[in-house]
Tab-separated table of C-alpha atoms in Angstrom:
chain	number	residue	atom	x	y	z
A	9	MET	CA	3.352	43.076	-36.242
A	10	PRO	CA	0.888	44.315	-38.865
A	11	ARG	CA	1.300	42.577	-42.186
A	12	PRO	CA	2.230	44.826	-45.076
A	13	GLN	CA	-0.366	45.152	-47.768
A	14	SER	CA	2.077	45.174	-50.647
A	15	SER	CA	5.656	44.345	-51.412
A	16	SER	CA	6.495	47.879	-52.500
A	17	PRO	CA	9.546	49.181	-50.665
A	18	TYR	CA	9.185	51.128	-47.445
A	19	THR	CA	10.784	54.412	-46.634
A	20	ILE	CA	12.369	54.658	-43.211
A	21	GLY	CA	9.243	56.433	-41.942
A	22	LYS	CA	7.002	53.609	-43.137
A	23	LEU	CA	9.281	50.986	-41.669
A	24	ALA	CA	9.320	52.899	-38.387
A	25	ALA	CA	5.517	53.026	-38.326
A	26	LEU	CA	5.194	49.371	-39.262
A	27	THR	CA	7.625	48.134	-36.625
A	28	GLN	CA	6.933	50.831	-34.022
A	29	ILE	CA	10.648	51.561	-33.812
A	30	SER	CA	11.811	55.135	-34.272
A	31	ALA	CA	13.609	56.186	-37.432
A	32	ASP	CA	16.578	57.228	-35.279
A	33	THR	CA	16.793	53.713	-33.861
A	34	LEU	CA	16.584	52.220	-37.347
A	35	ARG	CA	19.468	54.457	-38.443
A	36	TYR	CA	21.353	53.361	-35.332
A	37	TYR	CA	20.783	49.708	-36.291
A	38	GLU	CA	22.208	50.538	-39.700
A	39	ARG	CA	25.313	52.125	-38.173
A	40	GLU	CA	25.691	48.975	-36.049
A	41	HIS	CA	25.472	46.804	-39.200
A	42	LEU	CA	22.306	45.116	-38.016
A	43	LEU	CA	20.095	46.454	-40.773
A	44	GLN	CA	20.779	47.515	-44.320
A	45	PRO	CA	18.370	49.253	-46.694
A	46	ARG	CA	17.580	47.313	-49.859
A	47	GLY	CA	18.578	50.375	-51.815
A	48	LYS	CA	17.872	54.042	-52.214
A	49	SER	CA	15.187	55.911	-54.107
A	50	ALA	CA	15.986	58.327	-56.925
A	51	SER	CA	15.787	61.091	-54.350
A	52	GLY	CA	18.258	59.310	-52.065
A	53	TYR	CA	15.822	57.973	-49.453
A	54	ARG	CA	16.590	54.620	-47.859
A	55	LEU	CA	14.266	51.862	-49.036
A	56	TYR	CA	13.499	48.706	-47.079
A	57	ASP	CA	11.647	45.483	-47.796
A	58	GLU	CA	9.609	42.983	-45.760
A	59	GLU	CA	12.738	41.153	-44.688
A	60	ALA	CA	13.941	44.393	-43.074
A	61	ALA	CA	10.688	44.581	-41.097
A	62	ARG	CA	11.133	40.976	-39.909
A	63	ARG	CA	14.738	41.736	-39.038
A	64	VAL	CA	13.757	44.747	-36.950
A	65	GLN	CA	11.254	42.624	-34.997
A	66	PHE	CA	13.928	40.007	-34.481
A	67	ILE	CA	16.341	42.635	-33.121
A	68	ARG	CA	13.710	44.077	-30.811
A	69	HIS	CA	12.740	40.684	-29.378
A	70	ALA	CA	16.377	39.732	-28.940
A	71	GLN	CA	17.013	42.984	-27.055
A	72	GLU	CA	14.059	42.203	-24.799
A	73	CYS	CA	15.752	38.887	-23.995
A	74	GLY	CA	18.887	40.763	-22.959
A	75	PHE	CA	21.066	40.025	-25.967
A	76	THR	CA	23.721	42.636	-26.719
A	77	LEU	CA	23.976	44.122	-30.196
A	78	ALA	CA	27.105	42.055	-30.837
A	79	GLU	CA	25.205	38.888	-29.910
A	80	ILE	CA	22.251	39.928	-32.051
A	81	ARG	CA	24.663	40.408	-34.949
A	82	GLU	CA	25.923	36.858	-34.325
A	83	LEU	CA	22.367	35.502	-34.155
A	84	LEU	CA	21.453	37.262	-37.391
A	85	THR	CA	24.524	35.807	-39.051
A	86	LEU	CA	23.591	32.332	-37.811
A	87	ARG	CA	20.022	32.871	-38.986
A	88	GLY	CA	21.253	33.517	-42.503
A	89	ARG	CA	23.897	30.823	-42.610
A	90	ASP	CA	22.919	27.498	-44.167
A	91	SER	CA	25.575	25.568	-42.254
A	92	ALA	CA	24.458	26.903	-38.851
A	93	CYS	CA	22.331	24.709	-36.643
A	94	CYS	CA	20.110	25.058	-33.626
A	95	ASP	CA	23.017	24.193	-31.289
A	96	ASP	CA	24.912	27.314	-32.394
A	97	VAL	CA	21.952	29.493	-31.478
A	98	ARG	CA	21.415	27.596	-28.239
A	99	ARG	CA	25.020	28.231	-27.191
A	100	VAL	CA	24.583	31.997	-27.677
A	101	ALA	CA	21.335	31.889	-25.671
A	102	ILE	CA	22.901	29.856	-22.835
A	103	GLU	CA	25.917	32.171	-22.685
A	104	ARG	CA	23.584	35.169	-22.444
A	105	LYS	CA	21.711	33.395	-19.646
A	106	LEU	CA	24.997	32.823	-17.785
A	107	GLN	CA	25.841	36.507	-18.135
A	108	LEU	CA	22.403	37.554	-16.920
A	109	GLU	CA	22.541	35.174	-13.945
A	110	SER	CA	25.954	36.540	-13.062
A	111	LYS	CA	24.632	40.114	-13.177
A	112	ILE	CA	21.590	39.122	-11.096
A	113	ARG	CA	23.900	37.643	-8.470
A	114	SER	CA	26.038	40.803	-8.377
A	115	MET	CA	22.942	42.941	-8.067
A	116	LYS	CA	21.606	40.781	-5.232
A	117	THR	CA	24.911	41.263	-3.425
A	118	MET	CA	24.601	45.019	-3.914
A	119	SER	CA	21.005	44.921	-2.735
A	120	THR	CA	22.028	43.049	0.438
A	121	ALA	CA	24.753	45.619	1.099
A	122	LEU	CA	22.161	48.373	0.738
A	123	ASP	CA	19.817	46.520	3.118
A	124	ARG	CA	22.550	46.593	5.755
A	125	LEU	CA	23.128	50.311	5.274
A	126	ILE	CA	19.412	51.108	5.331
A	127	ALA	CA	18.952	49.026	8.487
A	128	ALA	CA	21.764	50.952	10.148
A	129	CYS	CA	19.921	54.231	9.572
A	130	SER	CA	17.769	55.132	12.567
A	131	ARG	CA	15.978	58.034	10.787
A	132	ASP	CA	16.353	60.166	13.890
A	133	GLY	CA	17.054	63.293	11.924
A	134	VAL	CA	20.755	63.144	12.763
A	135	PRO	CA	23.025	65.685	11.057
A	136	VAL	CA	24.500	64.566	7.775
A	137	GLU	CA	27.984	64.120	9.275
A	138	ALA	CA	26.515	61.457	11.583
A	139	CYS	CA	24.530	59.738	8.834
A	140	PRO	CA	25.107	55.993	9.327
A	141	ILE	CA	24.722	55.320	5.595
A	142	LEU	CA	27.456	57.791	4.662
A	143	ILE	CA	29.659	56.555	7.504
A	144	GLY	CA	28.998	52.959	6.490
A	145	LEU	CA	30.033	53.697	2.922
A	146	GLU	CA	33.171	55.447	4.131
A	147	GLN	CA	34.184	52.590	6.420
A	148	ALA	CA	33.298	49.760	4.054
A	149	GLN	CA	36.202	47.448	3.388
A	150	PRO	CA	36.855	46.543	-0.232
A	151	ARG	CA	35.617	43.026	-1.048
A	152	ARG	CA	38.344	40.493	-1.741
B	22	MET	CA	46.150	15.161	-3.583
B	23	PRO	CA	43.112	14.813	-5.873
B	24	VAL	CA	42.902	17.053	-8.902
B	25	THR	CA	39.412	17.868	-10.109
B	26	VAL	CA	38.940	18.851	-13.723
B	27	GLU	CA	35.480	19.980	-14.762
B	28	LEU	CA	34.415	20.465	-18.338
B	29	LEU	CA	31.365	22.714	-18.414
B	30	HIS	CA	29.578	22.280	-21.680
B	31	ILE	CA	26.292	22.280	-23.523
B	32	PRO	CA	24.982	18.800	-24.274
B	33	GLY	CA	25.392	18.012	-27.928
B	34	CYS	CA	28.277	20.450	-28.388
B	35	VAL	CA	30.264	18.892	-31.218
B	36	ARG	CA	33.490	20.688	-30.297
B	37	CYS	CA	33.310	19.427	-26.695
B	38	THR	CA	32.563	15.868	-27.687
B	39	GLY	CA	35.398	15.917	-30.200
B	40	SER	CA	37.996	17.160	-27.725
B	41	ARG	CA	36.839	15.555	-24.491
B	42	GLU	CA	38.816	12.313	-24.755
B	43	ALA	CA	42.059	14.035	-25.752
B	44	LEU	CA	41.679	16.444	-22.826
B	45	ARG	CA	40.873	13.681	-20.395
B	46	GLU	CA	43.932	11.730	-21.532
B	47	ALA	CA	46.098	14.841	-21.139
B	48	ALA	CA	44.751	15.338	-17.609
B	49	GLN	CA	45.253	11.671	-16.788
B	50	ALA	CA	48.847	11.865	-17.963
B	51	VAL	CA	49.586	14.608	-15.406
B	52	ALA	CA	47.334	13.656	-12.473
B	53	GLY	CA	47.234	9.873	-12.883
B	54	ASP	CA	44.962	8.171	-10.362
B	55	GLU	CA	44.412	11.455	-8.537
B	56	LEU	CA	42.326	12.775	-11.427
B	57	ILE	CA	38.642	13.380	-10.813
B	58	TRP	CA	37.075	14.232	-14.171
B	59	ARG	CA	33.574	15.680	-14.325
B	60	ASP	CA	31.526	16.503	-17.409
B	61	LEU	CA	28.994	19.101	-16.335
B	62	ASP	CA	25.942	20.011	-18.359
B	63	VAL	CA	25.789	23.757	-17.804
B	64	ILE	CA	21.991	23.814	-17.908
B	65	GLU	CA	21.845	21.413	-14.971
B	66	HIS	CA	24.666	23.191	-13.142
B	67	MET	CA	23.819	26.801	-13.931
B	68	ASP	CA	24.308	28.028	-10.344
B	69	TYR	CA	27.687	26.383	-10.042
B	70	ALA	CA	28.746	27.760	-13.443
B	71	VAL	CA	27.761	31.274	-12.317
B	72	THR	CA	29.698	30.785	-9.063
B	73	LEU	CA	32.763	29.814	-11.061
B	74	GLY	CA	32.344	32.906	-13.242
B	75	VAL	CA	31.649	31.026	-16.454
B	76	LEU	CA	30.354	33.436	-19.106
B	77	THR	CA	31.280	31.597	-22.293
B	78	LEU	CA	31.189	27.933	-23.239
B	79	PRO	CA	32.737	25.469	-23.159
B	80	ALA	CA	34.822	26.198	-20.075
B	81	VAL	CA	37.233	24.222	-17.936
B	82	ALA	CA	37.665	24.534	-14.184
B	83	ILE	CA	40.489	23.007	-12.184
B	84	ASN	CA	39.966	22.398	-8.479
B	85	GLY	CA	36.915	24.639	-8.444
B	86	HIS	CA	38.546	27.562	-10.227
B	87	LEU	CA	37.722	28.688	-13.735
B	88	VAL	CA	40.927	28.290	-15.717
B	89	PHE	CA	39.808	28.207	-19.361
B	90	SER	CA	36.926	30.231	-20.805
B	91	SER	CA	37.141	28.291	-24.031
B	92	LEU	CA	38.261	24.796	-24.931
B	93	PRO	CA	42.005	24.445	-24.245
B	94	THR	CA	44.323	22.282	-26.286
B	95	PRO	CA	45.532	19.137	-24.507
B	96	ASP	CA	48.926	20.793	-24.165
B	97	GLN	CA	47.447	23.905	-22.529
B	98	LEU	CA	45.515	21.715	-20.097
B	99	ARG	CA	48.644	19.690	-19.312
B	100	ARG	CA	50.549	22.887	-18.520
B	101	ALA	CA	47.726	24.251	-16.369
B	102	LEU	CA	47.599	20.993	-14.421
B	103	SER	CA	51.295	21.110	-13.762
B	104	ASP	CA	50.618	24.191	-11.642
B	105	PRO	CA	46.975	23.812	-10.594
B	106	PRO	CA	45.067	26.200	-8.315
B	107	LYS	CA	44.648	24.970	-4.737
B	108	HIS	CA	41.784	22.579	-4.189
B	109	GLY	CA	38.375	24.070	-3.464
B	110	PRO	CA	36.828	27.362	-4.604
């Protein structure tokens, strides 16, 4: 992230340019209580400081790691809490990993089911009512 | 019949360490010599944790089934063990 040249407050446009996050997204973060402006200018514009820029980068990186907004809120709270320790953050990260692994497993199951359907399709230009994929989907038994 | 209780936790978790003995005693009181107690580091047993459906920690499984998604009280564990799921996942 480019370092700011001064500590003068940023408008939302400046913060957006600095962090490469759109102003709409920054307003969304505000609605989600992830980001608060330091104050407002005399004309009513939101004003942010360097901490806001660091916070936006933190949110973006956390999203890239798959954290939900609720988890990011928790991480930000932990980050600002003196009594929090590394173990608290680690727990959130491990729980996210468990959730991701669980999703990966579900998606692999779905992918395998699709493999079976695709393999059943002979691509002989059969009419749609004889399409093995559609028939396969219709006949599939619910998983128990 | 053996009763397997598994505490899935993160190493160094203060809450888990603090409650482990009380939970183990509660389990022992119900299952006696049939109790098989396992402390599982979730990092080392990630695949198994995912198979059980663990999404939050700590968690407790009985006979290969996820029963608690957070740390139970000894009394809750005792009650769950009085009517445990069948052995095996």
